[in-house]
Coordinates of C-alpha atoms in Angstrom, one line a residue:
M19 CA -109.9 29.7 166.0
G20 CA -113.4 28.8 166.9
T21 CA -113.1 25.0 166.7
G22 CA -115.1 24.2 169.9
R23 CA -112.0 22.6 171.4
P24 CA -109.1 24.5 173.2
T25 CA -106.8 26.1 170.7
I26 CA -103.0 25.9 171.1
S27 CA -100.5 28.5 170.0
C28 CA -96.9 27.3 169.7
C29 CA -94.5 30.1 170.8
M30 CA -90.8 30.2 170.1
I31 CA -87.8 32.4 170.3
V32 CA -85.0 31.8 167.9
K33 CA -81.6 33.0 166.7
N34 CA -79.3 31.2 164.2
E35 CA -81.1 27.9 164.6
E36 CA -81.1 26.7 161.0
A37 CA -79.6 23.4 162.0
F38 CA -82.4 22.3 164.2
L39 CA -85.5 24.5 163.4
A40 CA -87.1 22.5 160.5
Q41 CA -87.0 19.3 162.5
C42 CA -88.6 21.0 165.5
L43 CA -91.4 22.6 163.5
E44 CA -92.1 19.4 161.6
S45 CA -92.7 17.7 165.0
V46 CA -95.0 20.5 166.2
R47 CA -97.1 21.7 163.2
P48 CA -99.7 18.9 163.0
H49 CA -100.6 19.4 166.7
V50 CA -101.1 23.2 167.2
D51 CA -103.4 25.8 165.7
E52 CA -100.7 28.4 165.0
I53 CA -97.0 28.9 165.3
V54 CA -95.5 32.2 166.6
I55 CA -91.8 32.8 166.1
V56 CA -89.8 35.7 167.5
D57 CA -86.4 36.0 165.9
T58 CA -83.7 38.0 167.9
G59 CA -81.2 38.7 165.2
S60 CA -80.5 35.6 163.1
T61 CA -77.8 35.9 160.4
D62 CA -78.3 32.5 158.9
G63 CA -81.3 30.9 157.1
T64 CA -83.4 30.7 160.3
V65 CA -86.0 33.3 159.3
D66 CA -86.5 31.7 155.8
I67 CA -87.1 28.3 157.3
A68 CA -89.6 29.8 159.8
K69 CA -91.6 31.5 157.1
R70 CA -92.1 28.1 155.4
Y71 CA -94.1 27.0 158.5
T72 CA -95.9 30.1 159.6
D73 CA -96.6 33.8 158.6
K74 CA -96.3 34.9 162.3
V75 CA -92.6 35.6 162.3
Y76 CA -91.6 38.7 164.2
L77 CA -88.2 40.4 164.4
H78 CA -87.1 41.8 167.7
P79 CA -83.5 42.9 168.5
W80 CA -81.8 41.0 171.3
E81 CA -82.2 42.9 174.6
N82 CA -80.0 40.6 176.7
S83 CA -83.0 39.0 178.4
F84 CA -84.6 35.7 177.5
S85 CA -87.7 36.6 179.4
K86 CA -88.3 39.8 177.4
A87 CA -88.1 37.7 174.2
R88 CA -90.4 35.1 175.6
N89 CA -92.9 37.6 176.7
Y90 CA -92.9 39.2 173.1
S91 CA -93.7 35.8 171.7
L92 CA -96.6 35.3 174.2
S93 CA -98.0 38.7 173.2
Y94 CA -98.7 37.6 169.7
A95 CA -100.4 34.3 170.6
A96 CA -104.2 34.0 169.8
G97 CA -104.8 30.4 171.2
D98 CA -106.5 29.4 174.4
W99 CA -103.3 27.7 175.5
I100 CA -99.6 28.4 174.8
F101 CA -97.1 25.7 174.2
I102 CA -93.5 26.7 174.5
I103 CA -90.7 24.8 172.6
D104 CA -87.1 25.8 171.7
A105 CA -85.7 25.3 168.2
D106 CA -83.2 22.7 169.5
E107 CA -86.1 20.5 170.8
E108 CA -88.4 18.1 169.2
L109 CA -91.9 16.9 170.3
L110 CA -91.8 13.2 170.5
P111 CA -94.3 11.4 168.1
D112 CA -96.4 9.9 170.8
S113 CA -96.7 13.3 172.5
G114 CA -98.2 15.1 169.6
P115 CA -101.8 13.7 170.0
L116 CA -101.3 13.8 173.8
L117 CA -100.8 17.6 173.6
R118 CA -104.4 18.1 172.6
A119 CA -105.8 15.7 175.1
T120 CA -103.8 17.2 177.9
V121 CA -105.0 20.8 177.5
A122 CA -108.6 19.6 177.0
N123 CA -108.4 17.8 180.4
A124 CA -106.5 20.4 182.3
G125 CA -109.3 21.2 184.6
S126 CA -108.5 24.1 186.9
A127 CA -104.8 24.0 186.1
D128 CA -103.3 26.9 184.3
I129 CA -99.7 25.7 184.0
L130 CA -98.7 22.2 182.7
L131 CA -95.4 20.5 183.0
V132 CA -93.7 18.9 180.1
N133 CA -90.9 16.3 180.5
I134 CA -87.8 17.2 178.7
I135 CA -85.1 14.6 177.8
S136 CA -81.7 16.4 177.2
I137 CA -79.2 14.5 175.1
Y138 CA -75.4 15.3 175.5
A139 CA -72.0 13.7 175.2
K140 CA -72.7 12.6 171.7
G141 CA -75.8 10.8 172.7
K142 CA -74.1 8.7 175.4
R143 CA -75.7 10.6 178.3
A144 CA -79.2 11.9 179.0
A145 CA -81.0 14.0 181.6
R146 CA -84.7 14.3 182.3
H147 CA -86.8 16.9 184.0
N148 CA -90.2 18.5 184.1
L149 CA -90.6 22.1 183.2
E150 CA -93.5 24.6 182.8
R151 CA -94.0 24.6 179.0
I152 CA -97.8 25.0 178.7
C153 CA -99.9 27.7 180.1
R154 CA -103.3 29.3 179.6
N155 CA -103.2 32.4 177.5
N156 CA -104.8 34.5 180.2
G157 CA -102.5 37.6 180.3
A158 CA -101.4 36.9 183.8
I159 CA -98.7 34.2 183.1
R160 CA -95.4 35.6 181.9
Y161 CA -91.7 35.0 182.2
E162 CA -89.1 36.4 184.6
G163 CA -85.2 36.1 184.6
I164 CA -82.7 37.2 182.0
V165 CA -81.1 33.7 181.3
H166 CA -82.9 30.7 182.8
N167 CA -86.3 32.3 182.7
Q168 CA -89.2 31.1 184.8
M169 CA -92.9 31.0 184.2
V170 CA -94.7 33.0 186.9
G171 CA -98.2 34.1 187.5
G172 CA -99.9 30.8 187.5
T173 CA -102.2 29.5 190.3
E174 CA -102.2 25.7 189.7
T175 CA -99.5 23.5 188.2
R176 CA -100.1 20.0 186.9
A177 CA -97.8 17.3 185.5
S178 CA -98.3 15.7 182.1
K179 CA -96.9 12.8 180.1
I180 CA -95.8 15.0 177.2
E181 CA -92.2 14.6 176.2
L182 CA -89.6 16.7 174.4
K183 CA -86.2 15.7 173.3
H184 CA -83.6 18.5 173.6
Y185 CA -80.4 18.4 171.5
G186 CA -79.1 21.8 172.5
Y187 CA -76.4 20.5 174.9
D188 CA -75.0 18.0 172.4
L189 CA -72.9 20.6 170.5
D190 CA -69.5 20.6 168.9
E191 CA -66.7 22.3 170.8
K192 CA -67.0 25.6 168.9
K193 CA -70.7 26.1 169.4
R194 CA -70.4 24.8 173.1
N195 CA -67.9 27.5 173.8
E196 CA -70.0 30.1 172.1
K197 CA -73.0 29.1 174.1
F198 CA -71.0 29.1 177.4
L199 CA -69.6 32.6 176.8
R200 CA -73.1 33.9 176.1
T201 CA -74.8 32.2 179.0
A202 CA -72.0 32.8 181.5
G203 CA -71.9 36.5 180.6
L204 CA -75.6 36.9 181.2
L205 CA -75.5 34.9 184.5
K206 CA -72.7 37.1 185.8
K207 CA -74.7 40.1 185.0
A208 CA -77.6 38.6 186.9
I209 CA -75.3 37.9 189.9
E210 CA -74.2 41.6 189.9
Q211 CA -77.8 42.7 190.0
E212 CA -78.9 40.1 192.6
P213 CA -75.8 38.8 194.4
E214 CA -78.0 37.0 197.0
N215 CA -80.1 35.1 194.6
P216 CA -78.8 31.5 194.5
L217 CA -80.3 30.6 191.1
P218 CA -77.8 32.4 188.9
H219 CA -75.0 30.8 190.9
H220 CA -76.6 27.4 190.4
Y221 CA -76.9 27.9 186.6
L222 CA -73.4 29.3 186.3
G223 CA -72.0 26.3 188.2
A224 CA -73.9 24.0 185.6
S225 CA -72.3 26.1 182.8
Y226 CA -68.8 25.5 184.2
L227 CA -69.5 21.8 184.6
S228 CA -70.4 21.6 180.8
L229 CA -66.9 22.6 180.0
G230 CA -65.2 20.5 182.6
M231 CA -64.2 23.5 184.7
H232 CA -64.5 21.6 188.0
D233 CA -63.1 24.2 190.4
D234 CA -65.3 26.9 189.1
C235 CA -68.3 24.5 189.1
I236 CA -67.7 23.6 192.8
R237 CA -67.3 27.2 193.8
E238 CA -70.5 28.4 192.2
S239 CA -72.6 25.4 193.1
L240 CA -71.6 25.4 196.7
L241 CA -72.4 29.2 196.9
A242 CA -75.8 28.5 195.4
I243 CA -76.4 25.8 198.1
E244 CA -75.2 28.1 200.9
L245 CA -77.4 30.9 199.8
A246 CA -80.4 28.7 199.4
D247 CA -79.9 27.1 202.8
M248 CA -79.5 30.5 204.4
Q249 CA -82.7 31.8 202.9
G250 CA -84.7 28.5 203.6
N251 CA -85.1 28.1 199.8
T252 CA -86.4 24.6 199.1
D253 CA -86.4 24.9 195.3
T254 CA -85.6 21.4 194.0
A255 CA -83.2 23.0 191.5
F256 CA -80.6 23.0 194.2
L257 CA -80.6 19.3 194.3
C258 CA -78.9 19.6 190.9
S259 CA -76.4 22.1 192.6
H260 CA -75.5 19.2 195.0
Y261 CA -75.1 16.8 192.1
N262 CA -73.0 19.2 190.0
A263 CA -70.6 20.0 192.9
A264 CA -70.4 16.3 193.8
I265 CA -69.6 15.1 190.3
S266 CA -66.9 17.8 190.0
L267 CA -65.4 16.8 193.4
L268 CA -65.3 13.2 192.3
G269 CA -63.5 14.4 189.2
K270 CA -60.9 15.9 191.5
G271 CA -60.7 12.8 193.7
E272 CA -62.4 14.4 196.7
T273 CA -64.6 11.3 197.4
D274 CA -65.6 12.2 201.0
R275 CA -66.9 15.7 200.2
A276 CA -68.8 14.4 197.2
G277 CA -70.5 11.7 199.4
K278 CA -71.4 14.4 202.0
L279 CA -73.2 16.5 199.4
A280 CA -75.0 13.5 198.0
R281 CA -76.2 12.3 201.4
K282 CA -77.4 15.9 202.2
A283 CA -79.4 16.0 199.0
A284 CA -80.9 12.5 199.5
A285 CA -81.9 13.4 203.1
F286 CA -83.9 16.4 201.6
F287 CA -85.4 14.3 198.7
P288 CA -85.0 10.6 199.3
D289 CA -85.9 9.6 195.8
H290 CA -83.2 11.8 194.2
L291 CA -81.9 9.6 191.4
D292 CA -78.6 11.4 191.0
S293 CA -77.7 11.4 194.7
H294 CA -78.0 7.6 194.8
Y295 CA -75.8 7.4 191.7
I296 CA -73.2 9.5 193.3
L297 CA -73.4 7.5 196.5
T298 CA -73.0 4.3 194.4
L299 CA -69.7 5.8 193.0
V300 CA -68.5 6.9 196.3
S301 CA -69.2 3.6 198.0
A302 CA -67.3 1.7 195.2
E303 CA -64.4 4.0 195.5
K304 CA -64.2 3.4 199.2
R305 CA -64.8 -0.4 198.7
E306 CA -68.0 -0.3 200.8
W307 CA -69.6 -3.1 198.9
G308 CA -72.7 -3.4 200.9
N309 CA -73.5 0.3 200.3
V310 CA -72.7 -0.1 196.6
K311 CA -75.6 -2.7 196.5
A312 CA -77.9 -0.6 198.6
H313 CA -77.5 2.7 196.7
G314 CA -77.1 1.1 193.3
G315 CA -80.3 -0.9 193.9
K316 CA -82.1 2.2 195.0
Y317 CA -80.8 4.0 191.8
L318 CA -82.1 1.3 189.5
K319 CA -85.6 1.1 191.1
L320 CA -85.9 4.9 190.8
L321 CA -84.8 4.9 187.3
D322 CA -87.4 2.4 186.3
M323 CA -90.1 4.4 188.1
Y324 CA -89.1 7.8 186.5
N325 CA -88.9 6.3 183.0
A326 CA -92.4 4.8 183.4
E327 CA -94.0 7.6 185.3
T328 CA -92.2 10.8 184.4
E329 CA -94.5 13.1 186.3
K330 CA -93.4 11.5 189.6
A331 CA -90.1 13.4 189.4
G332 CA -91.9 16.7 189.8
M333 CA -89.6 19.6 188.9
V334 CA -86.4 17.6 189.9
L335 CA -83.8 17.4 187.2
N336 CA -82.3 13.8 186.9
C337 CA -79.0 13.9 185.0
T338 CA -78.0 10.2 185.1
L339 CA -80.6 8.5 183.0
K340 CA -78.1 6.5 181.0
E341 CA -76.0 5.2 183.8
A342 CA -77.8 2.0 184.5
P343 CA -75.1 -0.2 182.8
A344 CA -72.5 1.5 185.0
V345 CA -74.4 0.9 188.1
H346 CA -75.1 -2.7 187.3
I347 CA -71.3 -3.1 186.7
L348 CA -70.5 -1.6 190.1
I349 CA -73.0 -3.9 191.7
G350 CA -71.3 -6.7 189.9
Y351 CA -67.9 -5.7 191.4
A352 CA -69.6 -5.7 194.8
E353 CA -70.9 -9.2 194.3
Y354 CA -67.4 -10.4 193.3
H355 CA -65.8 -9.0 196.4
L356 CA -68.6 -10.5 198.5
R357 CA -67.8 -13.8 196.8
N358 CA -71.0 -14.1 194.9
L359 CA -69.8 -14.9 191.3
P360 CA -73.2 -16.0 190.0
G361 CA -74.7 -12.7 191.2
M362 CA -71.8 -10.8 189.6
L363 CA -72.5 -12.4 186.2
V364 CA -76.2 -11.6 186.5
Q365 CA -75.4 -7.9 187.0
F366 CA -72.9 -7.9 184.1
A367 CA -75.6 -9.5 181.9
E368 CA -78.1 -6.8 182.9
A369 CA -75.5 -4.1 182.1
C370 CA -75.1 -5.7 178.6
R371 CA -78.9 -5.7 178.1
K372 CA -79.1 -2.1 178.9
S373 CA -76.0 -0.9 177.2
E374 CA -75.8 0.3 173.6
C375 CA -72.7 -1.8 173.1
E376 CA -72.4 -5.2 174.8
S377 CA -68.6 -5.5 174.1
D378 CA -68.0 -2.2 176.1
V379 CA -69.4 -4.0 179.2
W380 CA -67.2 -7.0 178.9
T381 CA -64.1 -4.9 178.0
R382 CA -64.7 -2.5 180.9
T383 CA -65.2 -5.3 183.4
A384 CA -62.1 -7.2 182.1
D385 CA -60.0 -3.9 182.6
Y386 CA -61.2 -3.8 186.2
F387 CA -60.2 -7.5 187.0
L388 CA -57.0 -7.0 185.1
D389 CA -55.9 -3.7 186.8
V390 CA -57.6 -3.6 190.1
C391 CA -58.1 -7.2 191.1
E392 CA -55.2 -8.8 189.1
D393 CA -57.5 -11.8 188.4
L394 CA -56.2 -12.5 185.0
E395 CA -58.2 -15.7 184.6
L396 CA -61.5 -13.9 185.1
A397 CA -60.4 -11.0 182.9
R398 CA -59.8 -13.5 180.1
D399 CA -63.1 -15.2 180.7
L400 CA -64.9 -12.0 180.3
L401 CA -63.1 -11.1 177.1
D402 CA -64.0 -14.5 175.8
R403 CA -67.7 -13.6 176.0
I404 CA -67.3 -11.1 173.2
R405 CA -68.3 -12.5 169.9
G406 CA -68.3 -11.5 166.3
V407 CA -66.8 -8.3 164.9
S408 CA -66.4 -6.8 168.4
R409 CA -63.3 -8.8 168.8
E410 CA -61.6 -6.5 166.1
E411 CA -62.6 -3.3 168.0
R412 CA -59.7 -1.3 169.3
K413 CA -60.9 -1.2 172.9
F414 CA -61.1 -5.0 172.9
L415 CA -57.8 -5.5 171.2
Y416 CA -56.0 -3.0 173.6
T417 CA -57.4 -4.8 176.7
L418 CA -56.5 -8.2 175.3
A419 CA -52.9 -6.9 174.5
R420 CA -52.5 -5.7 178.1
L421 CA -53.8 -9.0 179.4
N422 CA -51.4 -11.0 177.2
E423 CA -48.5 -8.7 178.4
R424 CA -49.4 -9.5 182.0
S425 CA -49.7 -13.2 181.2
G426 CA -46.3 -13.3 179.4
R427 CA -47.9 -14.1 176.0
S428 CA -45.6 -11.9 174.0
E429 CA -46.6 -13.2 170.5
E430 CA -50.3 -12.8 171.2
E431 CA -49.7 -9.3 172.5
R432 CA -47.8 -8.4 169.4
L433 CA -50.6 -9.7 167.1
C434 CA -53.1 -7.5 169.0
L435 CA -50.9 -4.4 168.8
K436 CA -50.2 -5.0 165.1
K437 CA -54.0 -5.0 164.5
I438 CA -54.5 -1.8 166.4
C439 CA -51.6 0.0 164.8
R440 CA -52.6 -1.1 161.2
A441 CA -56.2 0.0 161.8
D442 CA -55.4 3.5 163.4
H443 CA -55.5 6.5 161.1
P444 CA -51.9 7.8 160.5
D445 CA -52.9 11.1 162.2
H446 CA -54.2 9.4 165.3
M447 CA -51.5 6.7 166.0
D448 CA -50.6 6.0 169.6
I449 CA -46.8 6.4 170.1
R450 CA -46.9 4.2 173.2
L451 CA -48.4 1.3 171.4
L452 CA -45.9 1.8 168.4
K453 CA -43.0 1.7 170.9
R454 CA -44.3 -1.4 172.7
L455 CA -44.9 -3.2 169.4
A456 CA -41.4 -2.3 168.2
L457 CA -39.9 -3.8 171.4
L458 CA -41.9 -7.0 170.9
C459 CA -40.7 -7.2 167.3
M460 CA -37.1 -6.7 168.4
E461 CA -37.5 -9.5 171.1
A462 CA -38.9 -11.7 168.3
G463 CA -36.0 -10.9 166.0
D464 CA -38.3 -9.3 163.4
Y465 CA -36.2 -6.2 162.9
S466 CA -37.8 -5.0 159.7
E467 CA -41.3 -4.8 161.3
A468 CA -39.7 -3.2 164.4
L469 CA -38.2 -0.5 162.2
E470 CA -41.6 0.2 160.6
S471 CA -43.2 0.8 164.0
L472 CA -40.2 3.0 165.1
Q473 CA -40.4 5.1 162.0
E474 CA -44.1 5.7 162.6
A475 CA -43.4 6.6 166.2
G476 CA -40.7 8.9 165.0
K477 CA -43.2 10.8 162.8
I478 CA -45.2 11.5 165.9
D479 CA -42.2 12.7 168.1
P480 CA -38.9 12.9 166.1
A481 CA -37.1 13.7 169.4
D482 CA -38.3 10.7 171.4
Y483 CA -35.1 9.4 173.1
S484 CA -36.2 5.7 173.4
V485 CA -37.4 5.7 169.8
L486 CA -34.1 7.1 168.5
L487 CA -32.1 4.5 170.7
N488 CA -34.2 1.5 169.5
T489 CA -34.0 2.7 165.9
A490 CA -30.2 2.8 166.2
R491 CA -30.3 -0.8 167.7
V492 CA -32.5 -2.0 164.9
Y493 CA -30.3 -0.5 162.2
N494 CA -27.3 -2.1 163.8
K495 CA -29.1 -5.5 163.8
L496 CA -30.0 -5.0 160.1
G497 CA -26.3 -4.3 159.3
R498 CA -27.1 -0.6 158.4
F499 CA -24.3 0.8 160.4
R500 CA -24.1 4.3 159.0
Q501 CA -27.8 4.9 159.8
A502 CA -27.3 3.2 163.2
V503 CA -24.5 5.7 164.0
E504 CA -26.7 8.7 162.9
S505 CA -29.5 7.5 165.1
Y506 CA -27.2 7.1 168.1
S507 CA -25.8 10.6 167.4
T508 CA -29.2 12.2 167.4
A509 CA -30.3 10.3 170.4
L510 CA -27.2 11.5 172.3
E511 CA -28.3 15.1 171.7
C512 CA -31.4 14.5 173.9
R513 CA -31.6 15.7 177.4
E514 CA -32.1 12.1 178.7
A515 CA -28.7 11.1 177.3
I516 CA -26.8 13.1 179.8
A517 CA -27.2 10.5 182.5
D518 CA -27.4 7.4 180.4
H519 CA -24.2 5.4 179.8
I520 CA -25.9 2.7 177.8
P521 CA -25.7 4.2 174.2
W522 CA -22.1 5.0 174.6
I523 CA -21.4 1.3 175.5
E524 CA -23.6 0.3 172.5
L525 CA -21.7 2.7 170.2
G526 CA -18.4 1.2 171.4
D527 CA -19.8 -2.3 170.7
L528 CA -20.7 -1.1 167.2
C529 CA -17.1 0.2 166.6
V530 CA -15.6 -3.1 167.8
G531 CA -17.8 -4.9 165.3
L532 CA -16.5 -2.6 162.6
D533 CA -12.9 -3.2 163.8
R534 CA -12.4 0.3 165.0
P535 CA -11.0 -0.2 168.5
E536 CA -9.7 3.3 168.9
E537 CA -13.1 4.9 168.6
A538 CA -14.6 2.1 170.7
A539 CA -12.2 3.0 173.6
L540 CA -13.3 6.6 173.4
F541 CA -17.0 5.6 173.6
Y542 CA -16.4 3.2 176.5
N543 CA -14.4 6.0 178.3
R544 CA -17.4 8.3 177.9
A545 CA -19.7 5.6 179.4
L546 CA -17.4 5.4 182.4
E547 CA -17.4 9.1 182.8
I548 CA -21.2 9.0 183.2
K549 CA -21.2 5.8 185.3
P550 CA -17.8 5.2 186.9
G551 CA -17.0 1.7 187.7
N552 CA -19.7 0.1 185.6
L553 CA -18.3 -3.5 185.0
D554 CA -19.8 -3.9 181.6
A555 CA -18.0 -0.7 180.4
V556 CA -14.8 -1.5 182.3
L557 CA -14.5 -4.9 180.7
K558 CA -15.2 -3.7 177.3
A559 CA -12.8 -0.8 177.7
A560 CA -10.2 -3.3 178.7
E561 CA -10.9 -5.3 175.6
S562 CA -10.5 -2.2 173.3
E563 CA -7.2 -1.4 175.1
L564 CA -5.9 -4.9 174.6
L565 CA -6.9 -4.8 170.9
L566 CA -4.9 -1.6 170.6
G567 CA -1.9 -3.2 172.3
R568 CA -2.0 -0.8 175.3
I569 CA -1.1 -3.2 178.0
E570 CA -0.6 -0.7 180.7
D571 CA -4.1 0.8 180.1
F572 CA -5.5 -2.7 179.9
I573 CA -4.0 -3.5 183.4
G574 CA -5.6 -0.3 184.7
R575 CA -9.0 -1.5 183.6
C576 CA -8.3 -4.8 185.3
D577 CA -7.6 -2.9 188.5
S578 CA -10.9 -1.1 188.1
A579 CA -12.7 -4.4 187.9
L580 CA -11.0 -5.7 191.0
K581 CA -12.1 -2.5 192.9
Q582 CA -15.6 -2.9 191.8
L583 CA -15.7 -6.5 192.9
G584 CA -14.0 -5.8 196.3
L585 CA -11.0 -8.0 195.5
S586 CA -7.4 -7.3 196.6
R587 CA -5.5 -4.8 194.4
D588 CA -2.2 -4.8 196.3
R589 CA -0.1 -6.9 193.9
V590 CA 2.7 -6.6 191.3
V591 CA 2.3 -7.9 187.7
N592 CA 5.4 -9.5 186.3
S593 CA 4.1 -11.5 183.5
M594 CA 1.0 -12.4 181.4
D595 CA 0.6 -15.4 183.7
D596 CA 0.0 -12.8 186.6
V597 CA -2.6 -11.1 184.4
R598 CA -4.3 -14.4 183.5
G599 CA -4.5 -15.1 187.2
I600 CA -6.1 -11.8 187.9
L601 CA -8.7 -12.5 185.2
L602 CA -9.4 -15.8 186.7
E603 CA -10.1 -14.2 190.0
I604 CA -12.5 -11.7 188.4
E605 CA -14.2 -14.4 186.4
A606 CA -14.8 -16.5 189.6
E607 CA -16.6 -13.6 191.1
L608 CA -19.0 -13.3 188.2
N609 CA -20.8 -16.7 188.4
D610 CA -24.1 -14.9 188.7
A611 CA -23.5 -12.7 185.7
P612 CA -22.8 -15.1 182.7
E613 CA -22.5 -12.3 180.1
L614 CA -19.8 -10.5 182.1
S615 CA -18.1 -13.9 182.8
E616 CA -18.0 -14.6 179.1
M617 CA -16.4 -11.2 178.5
V618 CA -13.6 -12.0 181.0
L619 CA -13.0 -15.4 179.2
R620 CA -12.8 -13.6 175.9
L621 CA -10.2 -11.2 177.4
M622 CA -8.1 -14.3 178.5
R623 CA -8.2 -15.6 174.9
L624 CA -7.0 -12.3 173.7
L625 CA -4.0 -12.1 176.0
P626 CA -0.6 -12.5 174.3
D627 CA 1.3 -15.8 175.0
S628 CA 2.9 -16.5 178.4
G629 CA 6.3 -16.4 176.7
S630 CA 6.0 -12.7 175.9
K631 CA 8.4 -10.3 177.4
R632 CA 8.1 -9.1 181.0
I633 CA 5.4 -6.5 181.6
P634 CA 7.1 -3.4 182.9
V635 CA 4.2 -2.2 185.1
D636 CA 2.8 -2.6 188.6
M637 CA -0.9 -2.8 189.5
P638 CA -2.2 0.7 190.2
G639 CA -3.5 -0.6 193.5
S640 CA -0.1 -1.5 194.7
R641 CA 1.2 2.0 194.6

């Protein structure tokens, strides 16, 4: 390798990396003198891909230690310098030429830091940190640690502007779980060997966080912090322990504990980006708007600095690189509550500028003013700022539908929900939206469309009580009585029906409409067993008894109505005129209930003529 310039060996360890490896090697090959690859047991096409780029491919069985594998790769290197990269990383284009210049100008440094940008959450989030990835090939520098191995043996470390992009955290669920099981197993083994070492606890906490296991993350992260504090360990890695625990505590609603951890980390390292992000969230949750502006402003200044001068972060991992839009939005909320609406709009505009999707900003802010502030006018103004195809996006339509519901604009809400439900894939329809759309269609008298929505909802949950009831009601409105009865019957088998008298009343009404008063009386009686004294059921039961000519039972229902209304029941009925007088008393008490009042008037119209024979019964209340 006698070129007169420092030579560079790229050293890698790999296993089953066929998805990423070619992309990685393409980014590196033009900028190094050799590529050394140690494979630890691939069963896919990794080795074949590696051999297309280098003849220095070595097979070593996995020995449950990343450091051992790393050190094997270093042992084969022939260059003056060693550059370490993982298969799921990529050397950014501008950093390729910079690699040569950096080692040529390293001076007395023997370890160089590289800035690594980790992408996760399907590209929506990113973290950045500097890590030792370049070292002199002097035989003294090596790796230690079985999982998150560390470069040791150097005498002077210097930062660089070289950047790698890391995709290894942005995995599908299956691969993420496999990686977690492998990593967590090794970390637990490391903890068994060195229970007082805080680093394995730190990394285990991070692993738990990656799967949303908040309680486990909090436990391990706090243990890492406690051990580090006891030992006086000032490694900046434990700033990340504070962040991991705090973000999990926020996920559990423990705002005060999260804020305490973030303040502690910021006191140790005032320019810790993630701590100011946490403190912005905590302040917003506690409605401390001045602190939202202070911590949010500090976060934004630090973010600009670290993006422009990555080396200034040192070895600190910053996990919140893509949270600038969220922070601008929170500062905007602060400006609103501090009555600075122009300042609010400036912050929202900045959030849009830095966001990958402008409509997300306006939708998110509209949700806040709709749900939290109940400022419907401002929520609508923010939604009106969305233009173009974004107005057909599901998130926008859903927020607009909710806004229209709160504003009493039923028809506009119905149109939004129709667009959503028609666009949703049949396998991913939302039963709540389908049920709401069906209700709106029923209110509008569009029973055919209501039935379509209810049938789709029924496919999602065939035993949903409200869906079955509303389906019965729609069938009834459409004159499909047999299907209505079937739907009522199925609904009444549901657990919710045990305490619900309404469907029995509706079944009774259906039978009255079909001129089947005997069955109607049975259904009304069942409703009264569930809810004794319900005036609606009492009066309807009275009607069915009257239609059946059962005068004594009819008078018993009238007595029940008197009882519910608190009217005198101590009386004797000698004629239909007496019954008519009782009904007039009942009707007079129902001025505030026009539907019930109309039912009483209907009963009066159904009464036999006054000249009918004497009624041979007394009011039950007179006995």
